[in-house]
Amino acid sequence: MYQEIHPESACAQYQISVCYSILAKSEPDSHTFVKADVYRASFKFGVFNAIQSICFDDVTSSYPTVAPTGSGKTVLFELAIIRLLMESGTGARATKCVYMAPTKALCSERFREWTTKFEVLGVKCCELTGDTVQFGKSAWGDAKNATIMYGEKWDSLTRHWRDYGQILSQVQLFMVDEVHILNESRGSTLEVVISRMKTRGTSVRFMMVSATVPNIGDIASWVGSRNKTGPAKIFQFGEEFRPCKLTKFVYGVPRHRNQNDFAFSASLDKHLFPVLQQHSVNKPVLVFVATRRGVLVTAEHLAAEYERASQAKKPLPWSQPRNATSAELASVGIGVHHAGLSMDDRRATEHLYMEKILRLVVATSTLAVGVNLPAHTVVIRGVKMYQTDGYKEYSDLDIVQMMGRAGRPQFDKEGIAIILCETELEAKYRDLVQGKTVLESCLHQNLSEHLNSEVGLGTITDVFTAKEWLYNSFLFQRLQRNPSHYAIGKTTGQSWQERLDEMVLHSVTALKDSELLEYDGDDDSGSLRSTEYGDIMSKVILITTTQLSMLIKRRRRSVLCASSDGQSLQICIPSSNHPVYNRLREHEDIRFKIKKVEKPADKVFLLIQAVLGGIPLNSSDFKSSDSQPPLDALSVFRHVGRIARVVVEVSLVKKYGAQIKFGLELMLLNRRPPFGHEVLACLAELPRYILTITEQAITSRGGKGPVNVEILVECGLASDQASHAPKPKKNKARRGDMTAILTLTSDLDFVDFRRISTKALTASKSFSVTADLTKPSQSIHVYIASESIAGVTVLKMYKPQINATEFPVVNTRPLNSVEADLQGLEDDPNFWYTASDEEDKQEDKPVKDLTKPNGGLLSSSLLDNRC
């Protein structure tokens, strides 16, 4: 036996000594014994704690584990990884594991820990988040064994299952941290990727960890056991298993009638100091505030309250620093911490707090994850923060993470977490801290988006398979148990099965109406196929409303507005820095002015223009204590490139010449530093294009129609480039460089577009292009450009040498009101055929075609033919 019982405390009632045989089964053979011994040094402690000991057999054997809570969860993940490594060592097939967490900070923390721990064993880890630059197969190549990411990134990768199918099939272990985010708006993405791995994965083992929730059994039923014979196995642990006891308090604060969210948030400050006097017991305090400006206001208010309490000889929440120099630096022991401060200032605050020079720190959620600080008491001052479309409550995950900063085991034996909120929300947060909040699915809130991606993947082929896919979701589990939450019962006699069918049909209809989906038939057997727009939306993960706005906007300002859409970028810029952005909007280099900065989209719109226009955002004109536009711009430009690519792809489908040109410009200019230096260093490597145009034929109708011209386009690379250019270092990103060849008229009307590998142009290529010219002033413009390198575009123009009389006479007569209304409808067959069967029998009469410039008449026979 390898168990050693230590009955001294409840938290140590079942502990396993970390000896050489812990990773072996009950009767290990010598081969397993040796392999287990290799991993023994991965654990830097003498015994596993109670939670790890209880879960040990199941984590290291063949059973799935769902939602153990409390402390030591990282060790459980590590044991599962080690088991996978031991099993993969005996087989020829390569295996991988995926760890998924809801935040970038948690992913980065886990990546650093596991790289340090497992790299010596030859295990390679890879981090894939929105902040990493790795993508595609190069990232998978680095991730030999383990990949760490958040849900949205995995969703993006698995939407290209056909491209990465061989690699994705190697995933044998799928670990999900903080699975209780299923209850939040982002939870639908997590739900979809887990269902996708269940459907498309090969014998994938799932391991999930959650905060305490009463319906964890629903998740177990949804995930199922590995052999699909029943629910997954559950381990649940109460607060008594925490290594550091955490006492939680929720205080409701009355809210005055007609008091808005901003005013109520500010009023919480006067309730804060009395709460600290009651609970802080002269130990370090951490106060979370929603905004950067609020951090400063709250810190100033607490400092003033502290001075008044000190002068009045009242009880103080913490003692003042004794060292004179420290007291001068820290005043009354209060510090601030938020993303608007420089990195040096933030690190200084963390250091002074660790040294107990600062006794209270007021911070935004920047301290909710990452650095472990010795906070005994945590106060969440208000449960709402300003987001893209107004004040909204923190997610449950944010609340749990902030409370979790109190009472860290390495600094304390207990901690206190306090929530200040509206009286109306007091009961909700009491249920949350006591683990009584029931997890519900959010998939129904954006079902159309995920349905579209599954159609593109081929998982869904008709309405019947769409319903089957939904039966395999967490939504299906909750729909049966809590139908009222999903609006069942609003229609008389509607069952949950009927509600589920209604959800599917409603989403299919919405996608069809948005031109994202083709639906043949009106029953379950009708086939579903993605349109070109649906494929684009799925590949870049855009919501439907943004996609539709892209389809109809053609002007350059509209392209920028669409790229600035805060909903698709999912960026929240603090509301406290309006003055900075109001100064920025008045800058002379801002080309497209706005009257007032009100929404986050307005700020994104200005930041894009400022960066592209070379406005120095580091200037003192745009600096304030709670605002850093350069950091905001960095966040924006992590996403803008993908939006610009959508502009190009949608425009190619629509054949919008001007929009393709503007979108390509945005794509090329969206580069992070040190892009400019790299371009200069690799100048000899840049492609030098050769482009020639030769006239082939001109067809004229003597002024009765447009002049048709045919030209031969020849393109290639300079002949001396390959032979004389210095050999550059290997550049993986440059291997697949593509060249775009765009042909427009001088009026920016679309003529032709082609895409070819740059490497293929070492041998000259040629093709013919035909175009119709309607004015003597028109010419043809041919652009050849790299899709990833700016500044190498070559333009050639062609204008036919032909008499102006060969072109049709331009009708300059302005349209009357009726003609204006009918303009553009002549190509719509539904417009021409409006008569009923009875009206068809009436005598045909000539109809004036108001959409034709000459106002000519069309006979009824022509109308019939056109219909």
PDB file of N, CA and C in Angstrom, residues 51 55 66-70 210-213 216 233-239 241:
ATOM      1  N   ILE A  51      -7.650  16.654  -0.694  1.00  0.00           N
ATOM      2  CA  ILE A  51      -8.353  16.627  -1.980  1.00  0.00           C
ATOM      3  C   ILE A  51      -7.567  15.819  -2.998  1.00  0.00           C
ATOM      4  N   CYS A  55      -8.762  12.138  -4.722  1.00  0.00           N
ATOM      5  CA  CYS A  55      -8.931  12.049  -6.176  1.00  0.00           C
ATOM      6  C   CYS A  55      -7.838  11.238  -6.856  1.00  0.00           C
ATOM      7  N   VAL A  66     -14.602  15.033 -12.789  1.00  0.00           N
ATOM      8  CA  VAL A  66     -15.290  16.282 -13.085  1.00  0.00           C
ATOM      9  C   VAL A  66     -15.439  17.099 -11.815  1.00  0.00           C
ATOM     10  N   ALA A  67     -14.987  18.349 -11.893  1.00  0.00           N
ATOM     11  CA  ALA A  67     -15.284  19.379 -10.912  1.00  0.00           C
ATOM     12  C   ALA A  67     -14.863  19.128  -9.469  1.00  0.00           C
ATOM     13  N   PRO A  68     -13.655  18.702  -9.197  1.00  0.00           N
ATOM     14  CA  PRO A  68     -13.197  18.803  -7.807  1.00  0.00           C
ATOM     15  C   PRO A  68     -12.913  20.258  -7.480  1.00  0.00           C
ATOM     16  N   THR A  69     -13.284  20.708  -6.308  1.00  0.00           N
ATOM     17  CA  THR A  69     -13.108  22.116  -5.963  1.00  0.00           C
ATOM     18  C   THR A  69     -12.216  22.242  -4.742  1.00  0.00           C
ATOM     19  N   GLY A  70     -11.841  23.454  -4.439  1.00  0.00           N
ATOM     20  CA  GLY A  70     -11.012  23.720  -3.277  1.00  0.00           C
ATOM     21  C   GLY A  70      -9.586  23.972  -3.660  1.00  0.00           C
ATOM     22  N   SER A 210     -14.406  23.011 -11.016  1.00  0.00           N
ATOM     23  CA  SER A 210     -15.407  24.065 -10.889  1.00  0.00           C
ATOM     24  C   SER A 210     -15.446  24.582  -9.467  1.00  0.00           C
ATOM     25  N   ALA A 211     -15.956  25.819  -9.316  1.00  0.00           N
ATOM     26  CA  ALA A 211     -16.326  26.287  -7.986  1.00  0.00           C
ATOM     27  C   ALA A 211     -17.553  25.499  -7.540  1.00  0.00           C
ATOM     28  N   THR A 212     -17.893  25.589  -6.263  1.00  0.00           N
ATOM     29  CA  THR A 212     -19.013  24.817  -5.733  1.00  0.00           C
ATOM     30  C   THR A 212     -20.324  25.278  -6.347  1.00  0.00           C
ATOM     31  N   VAL A 213     -21.040  24.359  -6.976  1.00  0.00           N
ATOM     32  CA  VAL A 213     -22.360  24.637  -7.547  1.00  0.00           C
ATOM     33  C   VAL A 213     -23.279  23.473  -7.225  1.00  0.00           C
ATOM     34  N   ILE A 216     -23.841  20.279 -10.175  1.00  0.00           N
ATOM     35  CA  ILE A 216     -22.670  19.775 -10.882  1.00  0.00           C
ATOM     36  C   ILE A 216     -22.985  18.448 -11.574  1.00  0.00           C
ATOM     37  N   LYS A 233     -17.615  10.820 -13.349  1.00  0.00           N
ATOM     38  CA  LYS A 233     -17.498  10.703 -11.897  1.00  0.00           C
ATOM     39  C   LYS A 233     -17.278  12.076 -11.288  1.00  0.00           C
ATOM     40  N   ILE A 234     -17.895  12.311 -10.132  1.00  0.00           N
ATOM     41  CA  ILE A 234     -17.865  13.616  -9.484  1.00  0.00           C
ATOM     42  C   ILE A 234     -17.170  13.521  -8.134  1.00  0.00           C
ATOM     43  N   PHE A 235     -16.337  14.520  -7.854  1.00  0.00           N
ATOM     44  CA  PHE A 235     -15.778  14.708  -6.515  1.00  0.00           C
ATOM     45  C   PHE A 235     -16.178  16.104  -6.060  1.00  0.00           C
ATOM     46  N   GLN A 236     -16.832  16.198  -4.910  1.00  0.00           N
ATOM     47  CA  GLN A 236     -17.235  17.492  -4.369  1.00  0.00           C
ATOM     48  C   GLN A 236     -16.633  17.677  -2.989  1.00  0.00           C
ATOM     49  N   PHE A 237     -16.139  18.910  -2.754  1.00  0.00           N
ATOM     50  CA  PHE A 237     -15.485  19.208  -1.486  1.00  0.00           C
ATOM     51  C   PHE A 237     -15.999  20.544  -0.958  1.00  0.00           C
ATOM     52  N   GLY A 238     -16.243  20.603   0.321  1.00  0.00           N
ATOM     53  CA  GLY A 238     -16.747  21.820   0.940  1.00  0.00           C
ATOM     54  C   GLY A 238     -15.638  22.747   1.392  1.00  0.00           C
ATOM     55  N   GLU A 239     -16.061  23.837   2.066  1.00  0.00           N
ATOM     56  CA  GLU A 239     -15.104  24.844   2.524  1.00  0.00           C
ATOM     57  C   GLU A 239     -14.133  24.298   3.559  1.00  0.00           C
ATOM     58  N   PHE A 241     -12.296  21.908   3.337  1.00  0.00           N
ATOM     59  CA  PHE A 241     -11.094  21.393   2.695  1.00  0.00           C
ATOM     60  C   PHE A 241     -10.134  22.504   2.258  1.00  0.00           C
TER      61      PHE A 241
END
